[in-house]
Coordinates of N, CA and C and ligand atoms in Angstrom, one line a residue:
M1 N 14.6 -15.5 -2.8 CA 14.1 -14.2 -1.5 C 13.5 -14.6 -0.5
T2 N 13.2 -14.2 0.5 CA 12.8 -14.1 2.0 C 11.4 -13.8 1.6
S3 N 10.8 -14.6 2.6 CA 8.7 -14.4 2.0 C 8.7 -13.4 3.3
L4 N 7.8 -12.1 2.4 CA 7.2 -11.2 3.0 C 6.2 -11.6 3.6
K5 N 6.4 -10.4 4.5 CA 4.7 -9.9 5.7 C 4.4 -8.5 5.4
I6 N 3.0 -8.6 5.7 CA 2.6 -7.3 5.8 C 3.2 -6.8 7.5
V7 N 3.7 -5.4 7.1 CA 4.5 -5.0 8.6 C 3.1 -4.0 9.1
P8 N 2.8 -3.9 10.1 CA 2.1 -2.8 11.0 C 2.6 -1.8 11.3
H9 N 1.6 -0.5 11.4 CA 1.8 0.3 11.8 C 2.5 0.5 13.5
P10 N 3.7 1.0 14.0 CA 4.1 2.2 12.9 C 5.4 1.9 12.3
H11 N 6.1 0.3 11.7 CA 7.1 0.3 10.8 C 7.5 1.7 9.5
P12 N 8.4 2.0 9.5 CA 8.8 2.9 9.0 C 8.5 2.7 7.9
A13 N 8.3 1.9 7.3 CA 8.4 1.8 5.3 C 6.5 2.4 5.2
L14 N 5.7 2.1 6.0 CA 4.7 2.6 6.0 C 4.6 4.7 5.7
R15 N 5.3 4.9 6.1 CA 6.4 6.6 5.9 C 7.1 6.9 5.0
W16 N 7.4 5.5 4.8 CA 8.4 6.0 3.5 C 7.9 6.6 2.4
K17 N 8.7 7.4 1.7 CA 8.0 7.8 0.3 C 9.2 7.0 -1.3
S18 N 8.1 6.4 -1.5 CA 9.0 4.9 -2.3 C 9.3 5.6 -3.4
R19 N 10.4 4.9 -4.0 CA 10.9 5.3 -5.5 C 10.5 4.2 -6.9
E20 N 10.8 5.4 -7.8 CA 10.1 4.7 -8.9 C 11.0 3.4 -9.6
I21 N 10.6 2.3 -9.7 CA 11.7 1.3 -10.4 C 12.1 1.0 -11.5
N22 N 13.0 0.7 -12.0 CA 13.7 0.9 -13.1 C 14.1 -0.5 -13.8
R23 N 13.3 -1.4 -13.6 CA 13.7 -2.9 -13.6 C 12.4 -4.3 -13.2
I24 N 12.1 -4.9 -14.5 CA 11.4 -5.5 -14.4 C 11.9 -7.1 -14.5
D25 N 12.2 -7.6 -13.0 CA 12.7 -9.3 -13.0 C 11.6 -10.1 -12.8
A26 N 12.4 -11.5 -12.8 CA 11.8 -12.0 -12.0 C 11.9 -12.7 -10.4
E27 N 12.7 -11.8 -9.7 CA 12.2 -11.4 -8.9 C 10.9 -10.5 -8.3
L28 N 11.1 -9.3 -8.4 CA 10.2 -8.5 -8.8 C 8.4 -9.0 -8.9
K29 N 8.7 -10.2 -10.3 CA 7.1 -10.7 -9.8 C 6.9 -11.7 -9.3
Q30 N 7.5 -12.4 -8.5 CA 7.7 -13.1 -7.4 C 7.4 -12.5 -6.2
M31 N 7.7 -11.0 -6.8 CA 6.8 -9.7 -5.3 C 5.9 -10.1 -5.4
V32 N 5.7 -9.6 -6.7 CA 4.0 -9.0 -6.5 C 3.0 -10.4 -6.3
S33 N 3.5 -11.7 -6.9 CA 2.8 -12.7 -6.5 C 2.6 -12.6 -5.5
Q34 N 3.5 -12.6 -4.5 CA 3.4 -13.4 -3.1 C 2.7 -11.9 -2.2
M35 N 2.6 -10.5 -3.4 CA 1.7 -9.4 -2.6 C 0.5 -10.2 -2.8
F36 N -0.4 -10.4 -3.9 CA -1.9 -11.0 -4.1 C -1.3 -11.7 -3.1
E37 N -0.9 -13.1 -2.5 CA -1.0 -14.2 -1.7 C -1.4 -13.6 -0.1
L38 N -0.6 -12.6 0.0 CA -0.8 -11.9 1.1 C -1.9 -11.0 1.4
M39 N -2.4 -10.2 0.4 CA -3.5 -9.2 0.4 C -5.0 -10.4 0.1
Y40 N -4.7 -11.8 -0.1 CA -6.1 -12.3 -0.1 C -6.0 -13.3 1.1
E41 N -5.2 -13.4 2.0 CA -4.8 -14.0 3.5 C -5.8 -13.3 4.1
A42 N -5.3 -12.1 4.0 CA -5.8 -11.1 4.9 C -6.9 -10.6 4.5
R43 N -7.5 -10.6 3.9 CA -8.9 -10.1 3.1 C -8.6 -9.0 2.3
G44 N -7.8 -8.4 1.6 CA -7.9 -7.4 1.3 C -8.1 -7.2 -0.2
V45 N -8.5 -5.8 -0.1 CA -8.7 -5.6 -2.1 C -7.5 -4.9 -2.8
G46 N -6.3 -4.7 -2.0 CA -5.4 -4.0 -2.1 C -4.0 -3.9 -1.1
L47 N -3.0 -4.4 -2.1 CA -1.7 -3.9 -1.3 C -0.4 -3.3 -1.8
A48 N 0.0 -2.1 -0.9 CA 1.3 -1.3 -1.5 C 2.5 -2.4 -1.1
A49 N 3.8 -1.9 -2.2 CA 4.6 -2.5 -1.5 C 5.1 -2.1 -0.3
N50 N 5.2 -0.9 -0.1 CA 5.7 0.0 1.6 C 4.8 -1.3 2.5
Q51 N 3.7 -1.8 2.3 CA 3.3 -2.6 3.0 C 3.8 -3.9 3.5
V52 N 4.4 -4.0 2.6 CA 5.2 -5.2 2.7 C 6.8 -4.9 3.1
A53 N 7.4 -3.8 3.6 CA 8.3 -3.1 3.9 C 9.3 -2.9 2.5
L54 N 8.7 -3.0 1.5 CA 9.4 -3.1 0.2 C 9.1 -1.3 -0.6
P55 N 10.8 -0.6 -0.5 CA 10.1 0.6 -0.7 C 10.3 0.9 -2.3
Y56 N 9.7 0.6 -3.0 CA 9.2 0.5 -4.2 C 7.6 1.1 -4.4
R57 N 7.9 1.9 -5.7 CA 6.3 2.5 -6.1 C 5.4 1.6 -6.6
L58 N 5.2 0.7 -6.3 CA 4.5 -0.3 -7.0 C 3.2 -1.2 -5.7
F59 N 1.9 -0.8 -6.2 CA 0.9 -1.5 -5.6 C 0.2 -2.4 -6.5
V60 N -0.7 -3.8 -6.2 CA -1.2 -4.6 -6.6 C -2.9 -4.6 -6.0
I61 N -4.1 -5.0 -6.9 CA -5.3 -4.8 -6.5 C -6.0 -5.8 -6.7
N62 N -7.3 -5.7 -5.9 CA -8.4 -7.0 -7.0 C -9.7 -6.3 -5.8
P63 N -10.1 -5.6 -6.6 CA -11.5 -4.7 -6.0 C -12.1 -6.0 -5.4
T64 N -12.7 -7.0 -6.1 CA -13.3 -8.1 -5.6 C -12.6 -8.5 -4.4
G65 N -11.7 -8.8 -4.0 CA -10.9 -9.6 -2.8 C -10.8 -11.1 -3.2
D66 N -11.9 -11.2 -4.2 CA -11.9 -13.0 -4.6 C -10.8 -13.1 -5.5
P67 N -9.6 -14.3 -4.5 CA -8.9 -15.2 -5.6 C -8.9 -15.8 -6.9
E68 N -10.4 -16.2 -6.6 CA -10.6 -17.0 -7.8 C -10.8 -16.0 -9.2
E69 N -11.0 -14.5 -9.4 CA -11.8 -13.9 -10.1 C -10.2 -12.6 -10.8
T70 N -9.2 -13.7 -10.6 CA -8.1 -13.5 -11.0 C -7.9 -12.7 -12.5
D71 N -9.2 -12.2 -13.5 CA -9.4 -11.6 -14.4 C -9.5 -10.2 -13.7
Q72 N -10.1 -9.7 -12.2 CA -9.9 -8.5 -11.6 C -8.6 -8.1 -10.9
E73 N -7.2 -8.7 -11.6 CA -6.4 -8.4 -10.5 C -5.4 -7.1 -11.5
L74 N -4.7 -5.9 -10.6 CA -4.5 -5.5 -11.8 C -3.0 -5.0 -10.4
V75 N -2.4 -4.8 -11.6 CA -0.4 -4.8 -11.0 C -0.1 -3.0 -11.4
F76 N 0.2 -2.2 -10.7 CA 0.2 -1.3 -10.8 C 2.0 -0.5 -10.4
L77 N 2.5 -0.9 -12.2 CA 4.2 -0.5 -11.3 C 4.4 1.6 -12.1
N78 N 5.1 2.4 -10.2 CA 5.3 3.4 -11.0 C 3.9 3.8 -11.3
P79 N 3.2 4.1 -11.0 CA 2.0 5.1 -11.1 C 1.4 6.3 -10.9
R80 N 0.7 7.1 -11.4 CA 0.7 8.1 -11.4 C -1.2 8.1 -11.5
I81 N -1.3 9.0 -10.7 CA -3.1 9.6 -11.2 C -2.8 11.1 -11.7
S82 N -3.7 10.9 -13.0 CA -3.3 12.6 -13.3 C -4.4 13.1 -13.4
R83 N -5.8 12.7 -12.7 CA -6.7 13.0 -12.9 C -7.8 12.4 -12.1
R84 N -8.2 13.6 -11.0 CA -8.7 13.2 -9.9 C -10.7 14.4 -10.2
R85 N -11.6 14.0 -10.2 CA -12.9 14.4 -10.2 C -13.7 14.1 -9.1
G86 N -15.0 14.8 -9.1 CA -16.0 14.7 -8.2 C -15.7 13.8 -6.9
S87 N -16.1 14.1 -5.8 CA -15.5 13.6 -4.2 C -17.0 13.2 -3.3
E88 N -16.5 11.8 -2.9 CA -17.6 11.1 -2.2 C -16.8 10.7 -0.7
E89 N -17.3 10.5 0.6 CA -17.8 10.3 1.3 C -17.6 8.4 1.9
G90 N -16.5 7.9 1.8 CA -16.4 6.2 1.8 C -15.5 5.4 3.0
E91 N -16.2 4.5 3.9 CA -15.8 4.4 4.7 C -14.8 3.5 4.2
E92 N -13.0 3.2 4.9 CA -11.7 2.7 4.7 C -11.3 1.9 5.9
G93 N -10.6 0.7 5.4 CA -9.7 0.1 6.7 C -8.3 0.2 5.9
C94 N -7.2 -0.8 6.8 CA -6.1 -0.9 5.9 C -5.6 -2.4 6.3
L95 N -4.9 -2.9 5.7 CA -4.2 -3.9 6.4 C -3.4 -3.9 7.5
S96 N -2.3 -2.5 7.2 CA -1.3 -2.3 8.1 C -1.9 -1.5 9.5
L97 N -3.1 -1.5 9.7 CA -4.0 -0.7 10.8 C -5.3 -1.5 11.2
P98 N -4.8 -2.8 11.6 CA -6.2 -3.9 11.7 C -6.9 -2.8 12.3
E99 N -8.3 -3.6 12.3 CA -9.9 -3.4 13.3 C -9.7 -1.4 13.0
V100 N -9.0 -0.8 12.6 CA -9.2 0.6 12.1 C -10.6 1.1 11.2
H101 N -11.4 2.0 11.0 CA -12.2 1.9 10.4 C -13.0 3.4 10.0
A102 N -12.7 4.1 9.3 CA -12.8 5.6 8.8 C -13.9 5.9 7.7
P103 N -14.8 7.3 7.5 CA -14.7 7.5 6.8 C -13.3 8.3 5.9
V104 N -13.1 8.3 4.9 CA -12.4 9.1 3.9 C -13.5 9.6 3.3
I105 N -12.7 11.1 2.4 CA -13.1 11.7 1.5 C -12.4 11.7 0.0
R106 N -12.6 10.8 -1.0 CA -11.8 10.6 -2.1 C -12.2 11.2 -3.5
A107 N -11.6 11.0 -4.4 CA -12.3 11.4 -5.9 C -12.8 10.5 -6.4
T108 N -14.5 10.3 -7.1 CA -14.8 9.5 -7.1 C -14.6 9.1 -8.6
H109 N -14.0 9.9 -9.5 CA -13.5 9.2 -11.1 C -12.4 10.2 -10.3
I110 N -11.1 8.7 -11.3 CA -9.9 9.3 -11.4 C -9.3 8.5 -13.3
T111 N -8.2 9.6 -13.5 CA -7.6 8.6 -14.7 C -6.4 8.7 -14.1
V112 N -5.6 6.9 -14.0 CA -4.3 6.5 -13.7 C -3.2 5.9 -14.9
D113 N -2.3 6.3 -14.4 CA -1.1 5.2 -15.6 C 0.0 5.1 -14.6
A114 N 0.4 3.8 -15.4 CA 1.3 2.7 -14.9 C 1.9 1.7 -15.6
F115 N 2.8 1.1 -15.7 CA 3.2 0.0 -16.2 C 2.7 -0.8 -15.2
D116 N 3.0 -2.1 -16.8 CA 2.5 -4.0 -16.0 C 3.6 -4.0 -16.0
L117 N 4.1 -5.6 -15.3 CA 4.6 -6.0 -14.9 C 5.5 -6.7 -16.6
T118 N 4.6 -6.2 -17.8 CA 5.6 -6.6 -18.9 C 6.3 -5.4 -19.8
G119 N 6.0 -4.5 -18.6 CA 6.7 -3.1 -18.5 C 6.4 -2.1 -19.6
Q120 N 4.8 -2.4 -19.9 CA 3.6 -1.7 -21.2 C 3.4 -0.8 -19.9
Q121 N 3.1 0.4 -20.7 CA 2.5 1.6 -19.7 C 0.9 1.2 -20.6
F122 N 0.2 1.4 -19.5 CA -1.1 1.9 -19.9 C -1.7 2.9 -18.9
E123 N -3.3 3.2 -19.2 CA -4.0 4.3 -18.7 C -5.3 3.7 -18.2
M124 N -6.1 4.1 -17.3 CA -6.7 3.3 -17.3 C -8.0 4.9 -16.1
E125 N -9.1 4.5 -17.0 CA -10.5 5.4 -15.8 C -10.8 4.8 -15.2
L126 N -11.0 5.1 -13.7 CA -12.0 4.2 -12.7 C -12.6 5.2 -12.2
E127 N -13.9 4.0 -11.5 CA -14.9 5.6 -11.0 C -15.3 4.4 -9.7
D128 N -15.3 5.0 -8.2 CA -16.3 5.1 -7.0 C -14.9 4.1 -6.3
F129 N -15.6 2.6 -6.2 CA -15.0 1.8 -5.2 C -13.5 1.3 -5.9
P130 N -13.1 0.9 -6.9 CA -12.2 0.3 -7.9 C -10.8 2.2 -7.5
A131 N -11.7 2.8 -8.1 CA -11.3 4.2 -7.8 C -10.7 4.9 -5.9
R132 N -11.3 4.5 -5.5 CA -11.1 4.4 -3.7 C -9.7 3.5 -3.3
V133 N -9.9 2.6 -4.4 CA -8.9 1.6 -3.8 C -7.8 2.2 -3.7
I134 N -7.8 2.4 -5.4 CA -6.2 3.2 -6.0 C -5.6 4.5 -5.2
Q135 N -6.3 5.2 -4.7 CA -6.1 6.4 -4.0 C -5.7 6.2 -3.0
H136 N -6.2 5.1 -2.1 CA -5.6 4.8 -0.7 C -4.5 4.0 -1.0
E137 N -4.5 2.9 -1.9 CA -2.5 2.5 -2.7 C -1.8 3.3 -2.8
Y138 N -2.1 4.1 -3.3 CA -1.3 5.5 -4.4 C -1.2 6.3 -2.7
D139 N -1.7 6.6 -1.7 CA -1.3 7.2 -0.9 C -0.2 6.7 0.0
H140 N -0.2 5.3 -0.1 CA 1.0 4.3 0.7 C 2.1 4.7 -0.1
L141 N 2.5 4.7 -1.3 CA 3.7 4.8 -2.1 C 4.0 6.4 -1.5
E142 N 3.3 7.5 -1.3 CA 3.7 8.7 -0.2 C 3.7 8.4 1.3
G143 N 3.8 6.7 1.8 CA 3.9 7.3 3.4 C 3.0 8.3 3.3
V144 N 1.5 8.1 2.7 CA 0.1 8.4 3.6 C -0.4 7.3 3.9
L145 N -1.1 7.4 5.2 CA -2.1 6.7 5.8 C -3.6 7.2 5.2
F146 N -4.5 6.4 5.4 CA -5.5 6.7 5.8 C -6.2 7.6 6.2
T147 N -5.6 7.3 7.8 CA -5.7 7.9 8.9 C -5.5 9.4 9.2
D148 N -4.4 9.5 8.3 CA -3.8 11.1 8.2 C -5.2 11.9 6.9
R149 N -6.3 11.2 6.7 CA -7.2 12.0 6.2 C -8.5 12.2 6.5
I150 N -8.6 11.3 8.0 CA -9.8 11.4 8.6 C -10.0 12.7 9.3
A151 N -11.6 13.2 9.4 CA -12.0 14.0 10.3 C -11.2 13.5 12.3
A152 N -11.2 14.4 12.3 CA -10.4 14.8 13.8 C -11.6 14.1 14.9
E153 N -12.8 14.1 14.9 CA -13.5 13.3 15.9 C -13.5 11.8 15.6
H154 N -13.5 11.4 14.3 CA -13.2 9.9 13.8 C -11.7 9.4 13.9
L155 N -10.7 10.3 14.2 CA -9.1 9.9 14.1 C -9.5 9.6 16.1
Q156 N -9.9 10.8 16.9 CA -10.1 10.4 18.0 C -10.4 9.2 18.1
E157 N -11.4 8.9 18.0 CA -11.9 7.7 18.0 C -11.4 5.9 18.0
A158 N -10.5 6.7 17.0 CA -9.4 5.4 16.1 C -8.2 5.2 17.3
Q159 N -7.4 6.9 18.0 CA -6.2 7.1 18.7 C -6.0 5.5 19.3
P160 N -6.9 5.2 20.7 CA -6.7 4.1 21.1 C -6.7 2.8 20.4
L161 N -6.9 2.3 19.3 CA -6.4 1.3 18.6 C -4.7 1.5 18.2
L162 N -4.6 2.6 17.8 CA -3.9 3.4 17.1 C -1.8 3.5 18.0
D163 N -3.0 3.7 19.3 CA -2.2 3.5 20.2 C -1.5 2.3 20.6
D164 N -2.6 1.4 21.0 CA -2.0 -0.6 20.9 C -1.5 -1.0 20.0
L165 N -1.5 -0.2 18.8 CA -0.2 -1.0 17.4 C 0.9 -0.2 17.9
V166 N 1.0 0.1 18.5 CA 2.2 1.0 18.6 C 3.2 0.4 19.4
V167 N 1.9 -0.3 20.9 CA 2.9 0.0 22.0 C 2.9 -1.6 21.5
Q168 N 1.8 -2.5 20.6 CA 2.6 -3.4 20.2 C 3.9 -4.2 19.3
F169 N 4.2 -2.6 17.9 CA 5.2 -3.0 17.9 C 6.5 -2.7 18.7
R170 N 6.4 -1.7 19.7 CA 7.2 -1.2 20.2 C 7.9 -3.1 21.3
T171 N 7.1 -3.5 21.6 CA 7.2 -4.4 22.5 C 7.8 -5.7 21.2
M172 N 7.6 -6.1 20.0 CA 8.6 -6.4 19.3 C 9.4 -6.4 19.2
Q173 N 10.3 -5.2 19.7 CA 10.9 -4.2 18.8 C 12.0 -4.6 20.2
E174 N 11.2 -4.6 21.6 CA 12.4 -4.4 22.4 C 13.0 -6.5 23.2
S175 N 11.5 -7.0 22.3 CA 11.6 -8.2 22.5 C 12.8 -9.4 21.3
G176 N 13.5 -8.7 20.7 CA 13.8 -8.8 19.2 C 13.2 -9.2 18.0
E177 N 12.0 -9.8 18.5 CA 11.3 -10.1 17.2 C 10.7 -9.4 16.3
M178 N 11.5 -8.3 16.5 CA 11.4 -6.7 14.9 C 12.8 -6.1 15.3
A179 N 13.3 -6.0 13.6 CA 14.2 -4.9 14.8 C 13.9 -3.5 14.9
A180 N 15.1 -2.7 15.3 CA 15.0 -1.2 15.9 C 14.7 -0.3 14.3
D181 N 14.2 0.7 15.0 CA 13.4 1.6 13.7 C 14.6 1.8 12.5
D182 N 16.1 1.9 13.2 CA 17.2 2.8 12.5 C 17.6 1.4 11.6
A183 N 18.0 0.1 12.3 CA 18.1 -0.8 11.1 C 17.4 -1.2 10.4
L184 N 16.2 -1.2 10.6 CA 14.5 -0.9 9.5 C 14.7 -0.1 9.0
E185 N 15.0 0.9 8.5 CA 15.3 1.9 8.0 C 16.5 1.9 6.8
K186 N 17.2 1.4 7.5 CA 19.1 1.2 7.1 C 18.2 -0.3 6.0
E187 N 17.7 -1.3 6.4 CA 17.2 -2.2 5.4 C 16.4 -1.2 3.9
L188 N 15.7 -0.4 4.3 CA 14.3 0.7 3.1 C 15.8 1.1 2.0
R189 N 16.7 1.4 3.0 CA 17.3 2.4 2.0 C 18.6 1.0 1.0
R190 N 18.4 0.1 1.6 CA 19.3 -0.9 1.1 C 18.9 -1.6 -0.5
L191 N 17.3 -1.9 0.2 CA 16.5 -2.2 -1.1 C 16.3 -1.6 -2.0
E192 N 16.3 -0.2 -1.6 CA 16.3 1.1 -2.6 C 17.3 1.2 -3.7
K193 N 18.5 1.0 -3.1 CA 19.2 0.8 -4.3 C 19.8 -0.6 -4.9
L194 N 18.7 -1.3 -5.0 CA 19.0 -2.6 -5.7 C 18.2 -2.0 -6.6
R195 N 17.1 -1.7 -6.6 CA 16.2 -1.6 -7.8 C 15.7 -0.1 -8.3
T196 N 16.4 1.3 -7.9 CA 15.9 1.9 -8.3 C 16.7 3.0 -8.8
Ligands
ZN1 ZN1 -3.7 0.7 3.4

């Protein structure tokens, strides 16, 4: 398997509505372990498959962000948020949108169910920060970025950074360092067929 990379905005994978995974195998486990590595390297607390250009309903989290605390690692396959309660504003950032930070309103309590890497279904109730992380990662699977949920004034503040990311991405595409959008989309559709 080729090594995964965190892809920046505006990579089309970040706007992809991901498909459910129907098969857990060694390659998928390998992807998950690479996702944890990339997440820790980037000092993140969560990473969704879309962020590494994989069109699958899968994300990993470790709310401590500490690679030593492996007991805090959680893998969610085909997750579903069945209940959301309360609401609170809190600062968010995203590994796909470097340097952009803004407050987002999220539910304070959620119930989520998903499958783990052994194919076992589980249900969890989470609150506060871990609940926020899961809502943020779940949005990625729907092709939603946290900047879609921020107030107009904050979006305006973030706009120059977002514009810069677009310029950098288009420059990489022009230089051939990154494939063109239609080729990237074709690859996402190919990957989708492999596992969904
Ligand atoms: Zn994110």
